[in-house]
Amino acid sequence: MLYTHLGLEYQGYIFTKLNARIKISLETGLNQMIREFTSTDMDQVLSIWLDASVQAHDFVDRYFWESKLDDMRDVYIPGSETFVYDDEGTITRR
């Protein structure tokens, strides 16, 4: 699934926006939906972010991305409006 906003493309089911206001109400099944991020999603979101960053930037050492996990956890995700794809309680990336 591909989301486009302000000329930026987001591949997968996790996307973050800093300045935009997007309201999404999309149900794909009984227990599948795009919903607002909650703090209990943090570990799953960080795991997906790390895997995607390493894959998308394979020319950058994995250690660099791992060193940014605290910034993502403490600064960027809390300072953003983030939505996740929830598949029966599991945050997934397809």
PDB file of N, CA and C in Angstrom:
ATOM      1  N   MET A   1       0.844  -1.167   0.000  1.00  0.00           N
ATOM      2  CA  MET A   1       0.000   0.000   0.000  1.00  0.00           C
ATOM      3  C   MET A   1       0.894   1.237   0.000  1.00  0.00           C
ATOM      4  N   LEU A   2       0.549   2.228  -0.750  1.00  0.00           N
ATOM      5  CA  LEU A   2       1.380   3.422  -0.894  1.00  0.00           C
ATOM      6  C   LEU A   2       0.570   4.653  -0.515  1.00  0.00           C
ATOM      7  N   TYR A   3       1.113   5.459   0.368  1.00  0.00           N
ATOM      8  CA  TYR A   3       0.474   6.704   0.767  1.00  0.00           C
ATOM      9  C   TYR A   3       1.292   7.859   0.227  1.00  0.00           C
ATOM     10  N   THR A   4       0.649   8.856  -0.320  1.00  0.00           N
ATOM     11  CA  THR A   4       1.343  10.044  -0.795  1.00  0.00           C
ATOM     12  C   THR A   4       0.783  11.248  -0.062  1.00  0.00           C
ATOM     13  N   HIS A   5       1.675  12.057   0.470  1.00  0.00           N
ATOM     14  CA  HIS A   5       1.261  13.258   1.188  1.00  0.00           C
ATOM     15  C   HIS A   5       2.342  14.315   1.031  1.00  0.00           C
ATOM     16  N   LEU A   6       1.943  15.512   0.631  1.00  0.00           N
ATOM     17  CA  LEU A   6       2.879  16.616   0.446  1.00  0.00           C
ATOM     18  C   LEU A   6       4.044  16.229  -0.465  1.00  0.00           C
ATOM     19  N   GLY A   7       3.757  15.409  -1.452  1.00  0.00           N
ATOM     20  CA  GLY A   7       4.781  15.020  -2.404  1.00  0.00           C
ATOM     21  C   GLY A   7       5.714  13.938  -1.897  1.00  0.00           C
ATOM     22  N   LEU A   8       5.483  13.419  -0.690  1.00  0.00           N
ATOM     23  CA  LEU A   8       6.327  12.358  -0.147  1.00  0.00           C
ATOM     24  C   LEU A   8       5.578  11.048  -0.239  1.00  0.00           C
ATOM     25  N   GLU A   9       6.278   9.979  -0.517  1.00  0.00           N
ATOM     26  CA  GLU A   9       5.643   8.677  -0.623  1.00  0.00           C
ATOM     27  C   GLU A   9       6.031   7.823   0.567  1.00  0.00           C
ATOM     28  N   TYR A  10       5.065   7.096   1.094  1.00  0.00           N
ATOM     29  CA  TYR A  10       5.285   6.221   2.225  1.00  0.00           C
ATOM     30  C   TYR A  10       4.884   4.812   1.809  1.00  0.00           C
ATOM     31  N   GLN A  11       5.828   3.881   1.815  1.00  0.00           N
ATOM     32  CA  GLN A  11       5.557   2.508   1.438  1.00  0.00           C
ATOM     33  C   GLN A  11       5.321   1.713   2.709  1.00  0.00           C
ATOM     34  N   GLY A  12       4.282   0.906   2.725  1.00  0.00           N
ATOM     35  CA  GLY A  12       3.989   0.093   3.885  1.00  0.00           C
ATOM     36  C   GLY A  12       2.851   0.683   4.682  1.00  0.00           C
ATOM     37  N   TYR A  13       2.718   0.282   5.909  1.00  0.00           N
ATOM     38  CA  TYR A  13       1.570   0.642   6.709  1.00  0.00           C
ATOM     39  C   TYR A  13       1.881   1.589   7.849  1.00  0.00           C
ATOM     40  N   ILE A  14       3.123   1.962   8.048  1.00  0.00           N
ATOM     41  CA  ILE A  14       3.433   2.937   9.082  1.00  0.00           C
ATOM     42  C   ILE A  14       3.838   4.213   8.389  1.00  0.00           C
ATOM     43  N   PHE A  15       3.234   5.302   8.756  1.00  0.00           N
ATOM     44  CA  PHE A  15       3.649   6.571   8.204  1.00  0.00           C
ATOM     45  C   PHE A  15       3.491   7.641   9.263  1.00  0.00           C
ATOM     46  N   THR A  16       4.373   8.609   9.212  1.00  0.00           N
ATOM     47  CA  THR A  16       4.423   9.657  10.208  1.00  0.00           C
ATOM     48  C   THR A  16       4.378  10.987   9.494  1.00  0.00           C
ATOM     49  N   LYS A  17       3.688  11.965  10.069  1.00  0.00           N
ATOM     50  CA  LYS A  17       3.692  13.299   9.501  1.00  0.00           C
ATOM     51  C   LYS A  17       3.881  14.287  10.627  1.00  0.00           C
ATOM     52  N   LEU A  18       4.710  15.273  10.399  1.00  0.00           N
ATOM     53  CA  LEU A  18       5.047  16.241  11.425  1.00  0.00           C
ATOM     54  C   LEU A  18       4.125  17.450  11.394  1.00  0.00           C
ATOM     55  N   ASN A  19       3.766  17.956  10.228  1.00  0.00           N
ATOM     56  CA  ASN A  19       3.027  19.211  10.131  1.00  0.00           C
ATOM     57  C   ASN A  19       1.632  19.070   9.558  1.00  0.00           C
ATOM     58  N   ALA A  20       1.318  17.949   8.987  1.00  0.00           N
ATOM     59  CA  ALA A  20       0.037  17.797   8.306  1.00  0.00           C
ATOM     60  C   ALA A  20      -1.010  17.235   9.253  1.00  0.00           C
ATOM     61  N   ARG A  21      -2.239  17.516   8.960  1.00  0.00           N
ATOM     62  CA  ARG A  21      -3.368  16.965   9.711  1.00  0.00           C
ATOM     63  C   ARG A  21      -4.128  16.032   8.784  1.00  0.00           C
ATOM     64  N   ILE A  22      -3.990  14.749   9.015  1.00  0.00           N
ATOM     65  CA  ILE A  22      -4.700  13.771   8.204  1.00  0.00           C
ATOM     66  C   ILE A  22      -5.569  12.943   9.142  1.00  0.00           C
ATOM     67  N   LYS A  23      -6.807  12.843   8.823  1.00  0.00           N
ATOM     68  CA  LYS A  23      -7.698  11.978   9.570  1.00  0.00           C
ATOM     69  C   LYS A  23      -7.966  10.759   8.702  1.00  0.00           C
ATOM     70  N   ILE A  24      -7.639   9.603   9.222  1.00  0.00           N
ATOM     71  CA  ILE A  24      -7.846   8.393   8.452  1.00  0.00           C
ATOM     72  C   ILE A  24      -8.775   7.473   9.229  1.00  0.00           C
ATOM     73  N   SER A  25      -9.776   7.042   8.570  1.00  0.00           N
ATOM     74  CA  SER A  25     -10.681   6.075   9.148  1.00  0.00           C
ATOM     75  C   SER A  25     -10.874   4.998   8.097  1.00  0.00           C
ATOM     76  N   LEU A  26     -10.131   3.921   8.234  1.00  0.00           N
ATOM     77  CA  LEU A  26     -10.153   2.880   7.217  1.00  0.00           C
ATOM     78  C   LEU A  26     -10.173   1.534   7.907  1.00  0.00           C
ATOM     79  N   GLU A  27     -11.207   0.782   7.704  1.00  0.00           N
ATOM     80  CA  GLU A  27     -11.259  -0.563   8.234  1.00  0.00           C
ATOM     81  C   GLU A  27     -11.130  -1.533   7.076  1.00  0.00           C
ATOM     82  N   THR A  28     -10.266  -2.516   7.272  1.00  0.00           N
ATOM     83  CA  THR A  28     -10.042  -3.504   6.228  1.00  0.00           C
ATOM     84  C   THR A  28     -10.583  -4.868   6.612  1.00  0.00           C
ATOM     85  N   GLY A  29     -11.160  -4.978   7.762  1.00  0.00           N
ATOM     86  CA  GLY A  29     -11.689  -6.247   8.219  1.00  0.00           C
ATOM     87  C   GLY A  29     -12.072  -6.135   9.678  1.00  0.00           C
ATOM     88  N   LEU A  30     -12.542  -7.214  10.251  1.00  0.00           N
ATOM     89  CA  LEU A  30     -12.996  -7.171  11.631  1.00  0.00           C
ATOM     90  C   LEU A  30     -11.927  -6.678  12.597  1.00  0.00           C
ATOM     91  N   ASN A  31     -10.740  -7.209  12.507  1.00  0.00           N
ATOM     92  CA  ASN A  31      -9.690  -6.879  13.451  1.00  0.00           C
ATOM     93  C   ASN A  31      -8.480  -6.232  12.774  1.00  0.00           C
ATOM     94  N   GLN A  32      -8.679  -5.596  11.650  1.00  0.00           N
ATOM     95  CA  GLN A  32      -7.613  -4.931  10.931  1.00  0.00           C
ATOM     96  C   GLN A  32      -8.020  -3.496  10.682  1.00  0.00           C
ATOM     97  N   MET A  33      -7.150  -2.563  11.043  1.00  0.00           N
ATOM     98  CA  MET A  33      -7.483  -1.170  10.792  1.00  0.00           C
ATOM     99  C   MET A  33      -6.232  -0.301  10.863  1.00  0.00           C
ATOM    100  N   ILE A  34      -6.335   0.857  10.265  1.00  0.00           N
ATOM    101  CA  ILE A  34      -5.342   1.898  10.443  1.00  0.00           C
ATOM    102  C   ILE A  34      -5.855   2.770  11.571  1.00  0.00           C
ATOM    103  N   ARG A  35      -5.020   2.960  12.584  1.00  0.00           N
ATOM    104  CA  ARG A  35      -5.444   3.712  13.754  1.00  0.00           C
ATOM    105  C   ARG A  35      -4.295   4.568  14.255  1.00  0.00           C
ATOM    106  N   GLU A  36      -4.611   5.449  15.177  1.00  0.00           N
ATOM    107  CA  GLU A  36      -3.569   6.287  15.757  1.00  0.00           C
ATOM    108  C   GLU A  36      -2.625   5.452  16.617  1.00  0.00           C
ATOM    109  N   PHE A  37      -1.361   5.817  16.573  1.00  0.00           N
ATOM    110  CA  PHE A  37      -0.317   5.209  17.383  1.00  0.00           C
ATOM    111  C   PHE A  37      -0.610   5.432  18.866  1.00  0.00           C
ATOM    112  N   THR A  38      -0.332   4.410  19.684  1.00  0.00           N
ATOM    113  CA  THR A  38      -0.349   4.561  21.141  1.00  0.00           C
ATOM    114  C   THR A  38       1.024   4.155  21.660  1.00  0.00           C
ATOM    115  N   SER A  39       1.339   4.573  22.872  1.00  0.00           N
ATOM    116  CA  SER A  39       2.674   4.294  23.417  1.00  0.00           C
ATOM    117  C   SER A  39       2.970   2.796  23.517  1.00  0.00           C
ATOM    118  N   THR A  40       1.948   1.978  23.616  1.00  0.00           N
ATOM    119  CA  THR A  40       2.176   0.533  23.680  1.00  0.00           C
ATOM    120  C   THR A  40       2.628  -0.047  22.338  1.00  0.00           C
ATOM    121  N   ASP A  41       2.523   0.730  21.270  1.00  0.00           N
ATOM    122  CA  ASP A  41       2.965   0.303  19.938  1.00  0.00           C
ATOM    123  C   ASP A  41       4.453   0.546  19.715  1.00  0.00           C
ATOM    124  N   MET A  42       5.105   1.265  20.616  1.00  0.00           N
ATOM    125  CA  MET A  42       6.446   1.781  20.376  1.00  0.00           C
ATOM    126  C   MET A  42       7.452   0.709  19.951  1.00  0.00           C
ATOM    127  N   ASP A  43       7.546  -0.395  20.677  1.00  0.00           N
ATOM    128  CA  ASP A  43       8.559  -1.404  20.341  1.00  0.00           C
ATOM    129  C   ASP A  43       8.349  -1.980  18.945  1.00  0.00           C
ATOM    130  N   GLN A  44       7.097  -2.256  18.591  1.00  0.00           N
ATOM    131  CA  GLN A  44       6.820  -2.793  17.261  1.00  0.00           C
ATOM    132  C   GLN A  44       7.137  -1.766  16.172  1.00  0.00           C
ATOM    133  N   VAL A  45       6.784  -0.514  16.413  1.00  0.00           N
ATOM    134  CA  VAL A  45       7.046   0.544  15.439  1.00  0.00           C
ATOM    135  C   VAL A  45       8.546   0.746  15.263  1.00  0.00           C
ATOM    136  N   LEU A  46       9.290   0.757  16.359  1.00  0.00           N
ATOM    137  CA  LEU A  46      10.740   0.927  16.258  1.00  0.00           C
ATOM    138  C   LEU A  46      11.393  -0.238  15.528  1.00  0.00           C
ATOM    139  N   SER A  47      10.916  -1.428  15.755  1.00  0.00           N
ATOM    140  CA  SER A  47      11.454  -2.598  15.057  1.00  0.00           C
ATOM    141  C   SER A  47      11.225  -2.486  13.549  1.00  0.00           C
ATOM    142  N   ILE A  48      10.028  -2.080  13.159  1.00  0.00           N
ATOM    143  CA  ILE A  48       9.718  -1.907  11.737  1.00  0.00           C
ATOM    144  C   ILE A  48      10.550  -0.768  11.158  1.00  0.00           C
ATOM    145  N   TRP A  49      10.655   0.337  11.893  1.00  0.00           N
ATOM    146  CA  TRP A  49      11.452   1.482  11.418  1.00  0.00           C
ATOM    147  C   TRP A  49      12.904   1.068  11.193  1.00  0.00           C
ATOM    148  N   LEU A  50      13.476   0.330  12.151  1.00  0.00           N
ATOM    149  CA  LEU A  50      14.873  -0.092  12.020  1.00  0.00           C
ATOM    150  C   LEU A  50      15.060  -1.012  10.822  1.00  0.00           C
ATOM    151  N   ASP A  51      14.220  -2.014  10.697  1.00  0.00           N
ATOM    152  CA  ASP A  51      14.335  -2.941   9.560  1.00  0.00           C
ATOM    153  C   ASP A  51      14.186  -2.216   8.227  1.00  0.00           C
ATOM    154  N   ALA A  52      13.223  -1.303   8.136  1.00  0.00           N
ATOM    155  CA  ALA A  52      13.000  -0.561   6.892  1.00  0.00           C
ATOM    156  C   ALA A  52      14.166   0.370   6.585  1.00  0.00           C
ATOM    157  N   SER A  53      14.723   1.010   7.596  1.00  0.00           N
ATOM    158  CA  SER A  53      15.857   1.922   7.388  1.00  0.00           C
ATOM    159  C   SER A  53      17.091   1.175   6.912  1.00  0.00           C
ATOM    160  N   VAL A  54      17.350   0.023   7.519  1.00  0.00           N
ATOM    161  CA  VAL A  54      18.499  -0.796   7.107  1.00  0.00           C
ATOM    162  C   VAL A  54      18.309  -1.286   5.673  1.00  0.00           C
ATOM    163  N   GLN A  55      17.106  -1.728   5.351  1.00  0.00           N
ATOM    164  CA  GLN A  55      16.834  -2.221   4.000  1.00  0.00           C
ATOM    165  C   GLN A  55      16.907  -1.105   2.971  1.00  0.00           C
ATOM    166  N   ALA A  56      16.346   0.037   3.278  1.00  0.00           N
ATOM    167  CA  ALA A  56      16.306   1.142   2.311  1.00  0.00           C
ATOM    168  C   ALA A  56      17.657   1.815   2.129  1.00  0.00           C
ATOM    169  N   HIS A  57      18.509   1.727   3.131  1.00  0.00           N
ATOM    170  CA  HIS A  57      19.813   2.387   3.092  1.00  0.00           C
ATOM    171  C   HIS A  57      20.908   1.351   3.344  1.00  0.00           C
ATOM    172  N   ASP A  58      20.951   0.330   2.518  1.00  0.00           N
ATOM    173  CA  ASP A  58      21.893  -0.767   2.744  1.00  0.00           C
ATOM    174  C   ASP A  58      23.357  -0.350   2.624  1.00  0.00           C
ATOM    175  N   PHE A  59      23.619   0.837   2.140  1.00  0.00           N
ATOM    176  CA  PHE A  59      24.973   1.358   2.045  1.00  0.00           C
ATOM    177  C   PHE A  59      25.421   2.005   3.356  1.00  0.00           C
ATOM    178  N   VAL A  60      24.495   2.131   4.330  1.00  0.00           N
ATOM    179  CA  VAL A  60      24.812   2.680   5.651  1.00  0.00           C
ATOM    180  C   VAL A  60      24.860   1.520   6.637  1.00  0.00           C
ATOM    181  N   ASP A  61      25.894   1.501   7.471  1.00  0.00           N
ATOM    182  CA  ASP A  61      26.048   0.431   8.438  1.00  0.00           C
ATOM    183  C   ASP A  61      24.851   0.358   9.386  1.00  0.00           C
ATOM    184  N   ARG A  62      24.398  -0.827   9.700  1.00  0.00           N
ATOM    185  CA  ARG A  62      23.247  -1.036  10.589  1.00  0.00           C
ATOM    186  C   ARG A  62      23.450  -0.332  11.934  1.00  0.00           C
ATOM    187  N   TYR A  63      24.676  -0.293  12.414  1.00  0.00           N
ATOM    188  CA  TYR A  63      24.964   0.343  13.696  1.00  0.00           C
ATOM    189  C   TYR A  63      24.507   1.796  13.723  1.00  0.00           C
ATOM    190  N   PHE A  64      24.641   2.510  12.600  1.00  0.00           N
ATOM    191  CA  PHE A  64      24.196   3.896  12.536  1.00  0.00           C
ATOM    192  C   PHE A  64      22.709   3.993  12.860  1.00  0.00           C
ATOM    193  N   TRP A  65      21.896   3.149  12.226  1.00  0.00           N
ATOM    194  CA  TRP A  65      20.455   3.190  12.448  1.00  0.00           C
ATOM    195  C   TRP A  65      20.115   2.778  13.868  1.00  0.00           C
ATOM    196  N   GLU A  66      20.816   1.781  14.398  1.00  0.00           N
ATOM    197  CA  GLU A  66      20.592   1.369  15.781  1.00  0.00           C
ATOM    198  C   GLU A  66      20.900   2.510  16.745  1.00  0.00           C
ATOM    199  N   SER A  67      21.897   3.326  16.412  1.00  0.00           N
ATOM    200  CA  SER A  67      22.263   4.446  17.284  1.00  0.00           C
ATOM    201  C   SER A  67      21.196   5.548  17.283  1.00  0.00           C
ATOM    202  N   LYS A  68      20.271   5.506  16.333  1.00  0.00           N
ATOM    203  CA  LYS A  68      19.200   6.506  16.233  1.00  0.00           C
ATOM    204  C   LYS A  68      17.895   6.058  16.897  1.00  0.00           C
ATOM    205  N   LEU A  69      17.858   4.859  17.433  1.00  0.00           N
ATOM    206  CA  LEU A  69      16.632   4.350  18.039  1.00  0.00           C
ATOM    207  C   LEU A  69      16.144   5.223  19.200  1.00  0.00           C
ATOM    208  N   ASP A  70      17.055   5.682  20.052  1.00  0.00           N
ATOM    209  CA  ASP A  70      16.633   6.528  21.182  1.00  0.00           C
ATOM    210  C   ASP A  70      16.019   7.827  20.697  1.00  0.00           C
ATOM    211  N   ASP A  71      16.606   8.422  19.645  1.00  0.00           N
ATOM    212  CA  ASP A  71      16.030   9.656  19.087  1.00  0.00           C
ATOM    213  C   ASP A  71      14.629   9.403  18.539  1.00  0.00           C
ATOM    214  N   MET A  72      14.452   8.288  17.853  1.00  0.00           N
ATOM    215  CA  MET A  72      13.128   7.967  17.323  1.00  0.00           C
ATOM    216  C   MET A  72      12.132   7.781  18.467  1.00  0.00           C
ATOM    217  N   ARG A  73      12.555   7.054  19.511  1.00  0.00           N
ATOM    218  CA  ARG A  73      11.675   6.759  20.644  1.00  0.00           C
ATOM    219  C   ARG A  73      11.344   8.018  21.460  1.00  0.00           C
ATOM    220  N   ASP A  74      12.338   8.871  21.676  1.00  0.00           N
ATOM    221  CA  ASP A  74      12.178   9.990  22.606  1.00  0.00           C
ATOM    222  C   ASP A  74      11.812  11.316  21.956  1.00  0.00           C
ATOM    223  N   VAL A  75      12.135  11.488  20.663  1.00  0.00           N
ATOM    224  CA  VAL A  75      11.941  12.788  20.019  1.00  0.00           C
ATOM    225  C   VAL A  75      10.963  12.705  18.850  1.00  0.00           C
ATOM    226  N   TYR A  76      11.339  11.931  17.832  1.00  0.00           N
ATOM    227  CA  TYR A  76      10.612  11.998  16.564  1.00  0.00           C
ATOM    228  C   TYR A  76       9.214  11.392  16.600  1.00  0.00           C
ATOM    229  N   ILE A  77       9.072  10.200  17.138  1.00  0.00           N
ATOM    230  CA  ILE A  77       7.737   9.585  17.170  1.00  0.00           C
ATOM    231  C   ILE A  77       6.812  10.328  18.136  1.00  0.00           C
ATOM    232  N   PRO A  78       7.265  10.660  19.360  1.00  0.00           N
ATOM    233  CA  PRO A  78       6.366  11.426  20.241  1.00  0.00           C
ATOM    234  C   PRO A  78       6.017  12.811  19.689  1.00  0.00           C
ATOM    235  N   GLY A  79       6.889  13.391  18.885  1.00  0.00           N
ATOM    236  CA  GLY A  79       6.642  14.709  18.323  1.00  0.00           C
ATOM    237  C   GLY A  79       5.877  14.688  17.026  1.00  0.00           C
ATOM    238  N   SER A  80       5.446  13.520  16.604  1.00  0.00           N
ATOM    239  CA  SER A  80       4.749  13.351  15.336  1.00  0.00           C
ATOM    240  C   SER A  80       3.350  12.818  15.576  1.00  0.00           C
ATOM    241  N   GLU A  81       2.523  12.955  14.572  1.00  0.00           N
ATOM    242  CA  GLU A  81       1.224  12.310  14.586  1.00  0.00           C
ATOM    243  C   GLU A  81       1.385  11.055  13.747  1.00  0.00           C
ATOM    244  N   THR A  82       1.309   9.903  14.377  1.00  0.00           N
ATOM    245  CA  THR A  82       1.662   8.640  13.740  1.00  0.00           C
ATOM    246  C   THR A  82       0.471   7.702  13.725  1.00  0.00           C
ATOM    247  N   PHE A  83       0.308   7.005  12.620  1.00  0.00           N
ATOM    248  CA  PHE A  83      -0.739   6.013  12.467  1.00  0.00           C
ATOM    249  C   PHE A  83      -0.085   4.667  12.183  1.00  0.00           C
ATOM    250  N   VAL A  84      -0.721   3.593  12.601  1.00  0.00           N
ATOM    251  CA  VAL A  84      -0.191   2.249  12.387  1.00  0.00           C
ATOM    252  C   VAL A  84      -1.272   1.362  11.775  1.00  0.00           C
ATOM    253  N   TYR A  85      -0.823   0.306  11.130  1.00  0.00           N
ATOM    254  CA  TYR A  85      -1.737  -0.721  10.623  1.00  0.00           C
ATOM    255  C   TYR A  85      -1.777  -1.822  11.666  1.00  0.00           C
ATOM    256  N   ASP A  86      -2.921  -1.999  12.276  1.00  0.00           N
ATOM    257  CA  ASP A  86      -3.109  -2.964  13.359  1.00  0.00           C
ATOM    258  C   ASP A  86      -3.836  -4.175  12.798  1.00  0.00           C
ATOM    259  N   ASP A  87      -3.157  -5.309  12.835  1.00  0.00           N
ATOM    260  CA  ASP A  87      -3.732  -6.565  12.360  1.00  0.00           C
ATOM    261  C   ASP A  87      -3.898  -7.471  13.554  1.00  0.00           C
ATOM    262  N   GLU A  88      -5.075  -7.419  14.154  1.00  0.00           N
ATOM    263  CA  GLU A  88      -5.406  -8.225  15.335  1.00  0.00           C
ATOM    264  C   GLU A  88      -4.404  -8.010  16.459  1.00  0.00           C
ATOM    265  N   GLY A  89      -4.053  -6.763  16.731  1.00  0.00           N
ATOM    266  CA  GLY A  89      -3.164  -6.424  17.838  1.00  0.00           C
ATOM    267  C   GLY A  89      -1.686  -6.403  17.501  1.00  0.00           C
ATOM    268  N   THR A  90      -1.347  -6.745  16.275  1.00  0.00           N
ATOM    269  CA  THR A  90       0.046  -6.724  15.843  1.00  0.00           C
ATOM    270  C   THR A  90       0.225  -5.628  14.824  1.00  0.00           C
ATOM    271  N   ILE A  91       1.228  -4.791  15.038  1.00  0.00           N
ATOM    272  CA  ILE A  91       1.540  -3.724  14.085  1.00  0.00           C
ATOM    273  C   ILE A  91       2.379  -4.357  12.987  1.00  0.00           C
ATOM    274  N   THR A  92       1.923  -4.233  11.740  1.00  0.00           N
ATOM    275  CA  THR A  92       2.597  -4.930  10.651  1.00  0.00           C
ATOM    276  C   THR A  92       3.022  -3.981   9.546  1.00  0.00           C
ATOM    277  N   ARG A  93       3.974  -4.445   8.792  1.00  0.00           N
ATOM    278  CA  ARG A  93       4.422  -3.783   7.565  1.00  0.00           C
ATOM    279  C   ARG A  93       4.339  -4.830   6.471  1.00  0.00           C
ATOM    280  N   ARG A  94       3.732  -4.467   5.384  1.00  0.00           N
ATOM    281  CA  ARG A  94       3.598  -5.443   4.299  1.00  0.00           C
ATOM    282  C   ARG A  94       4.496  -5.106   3.166  1.00  0.00           C
TER     283      ARG A  94
END
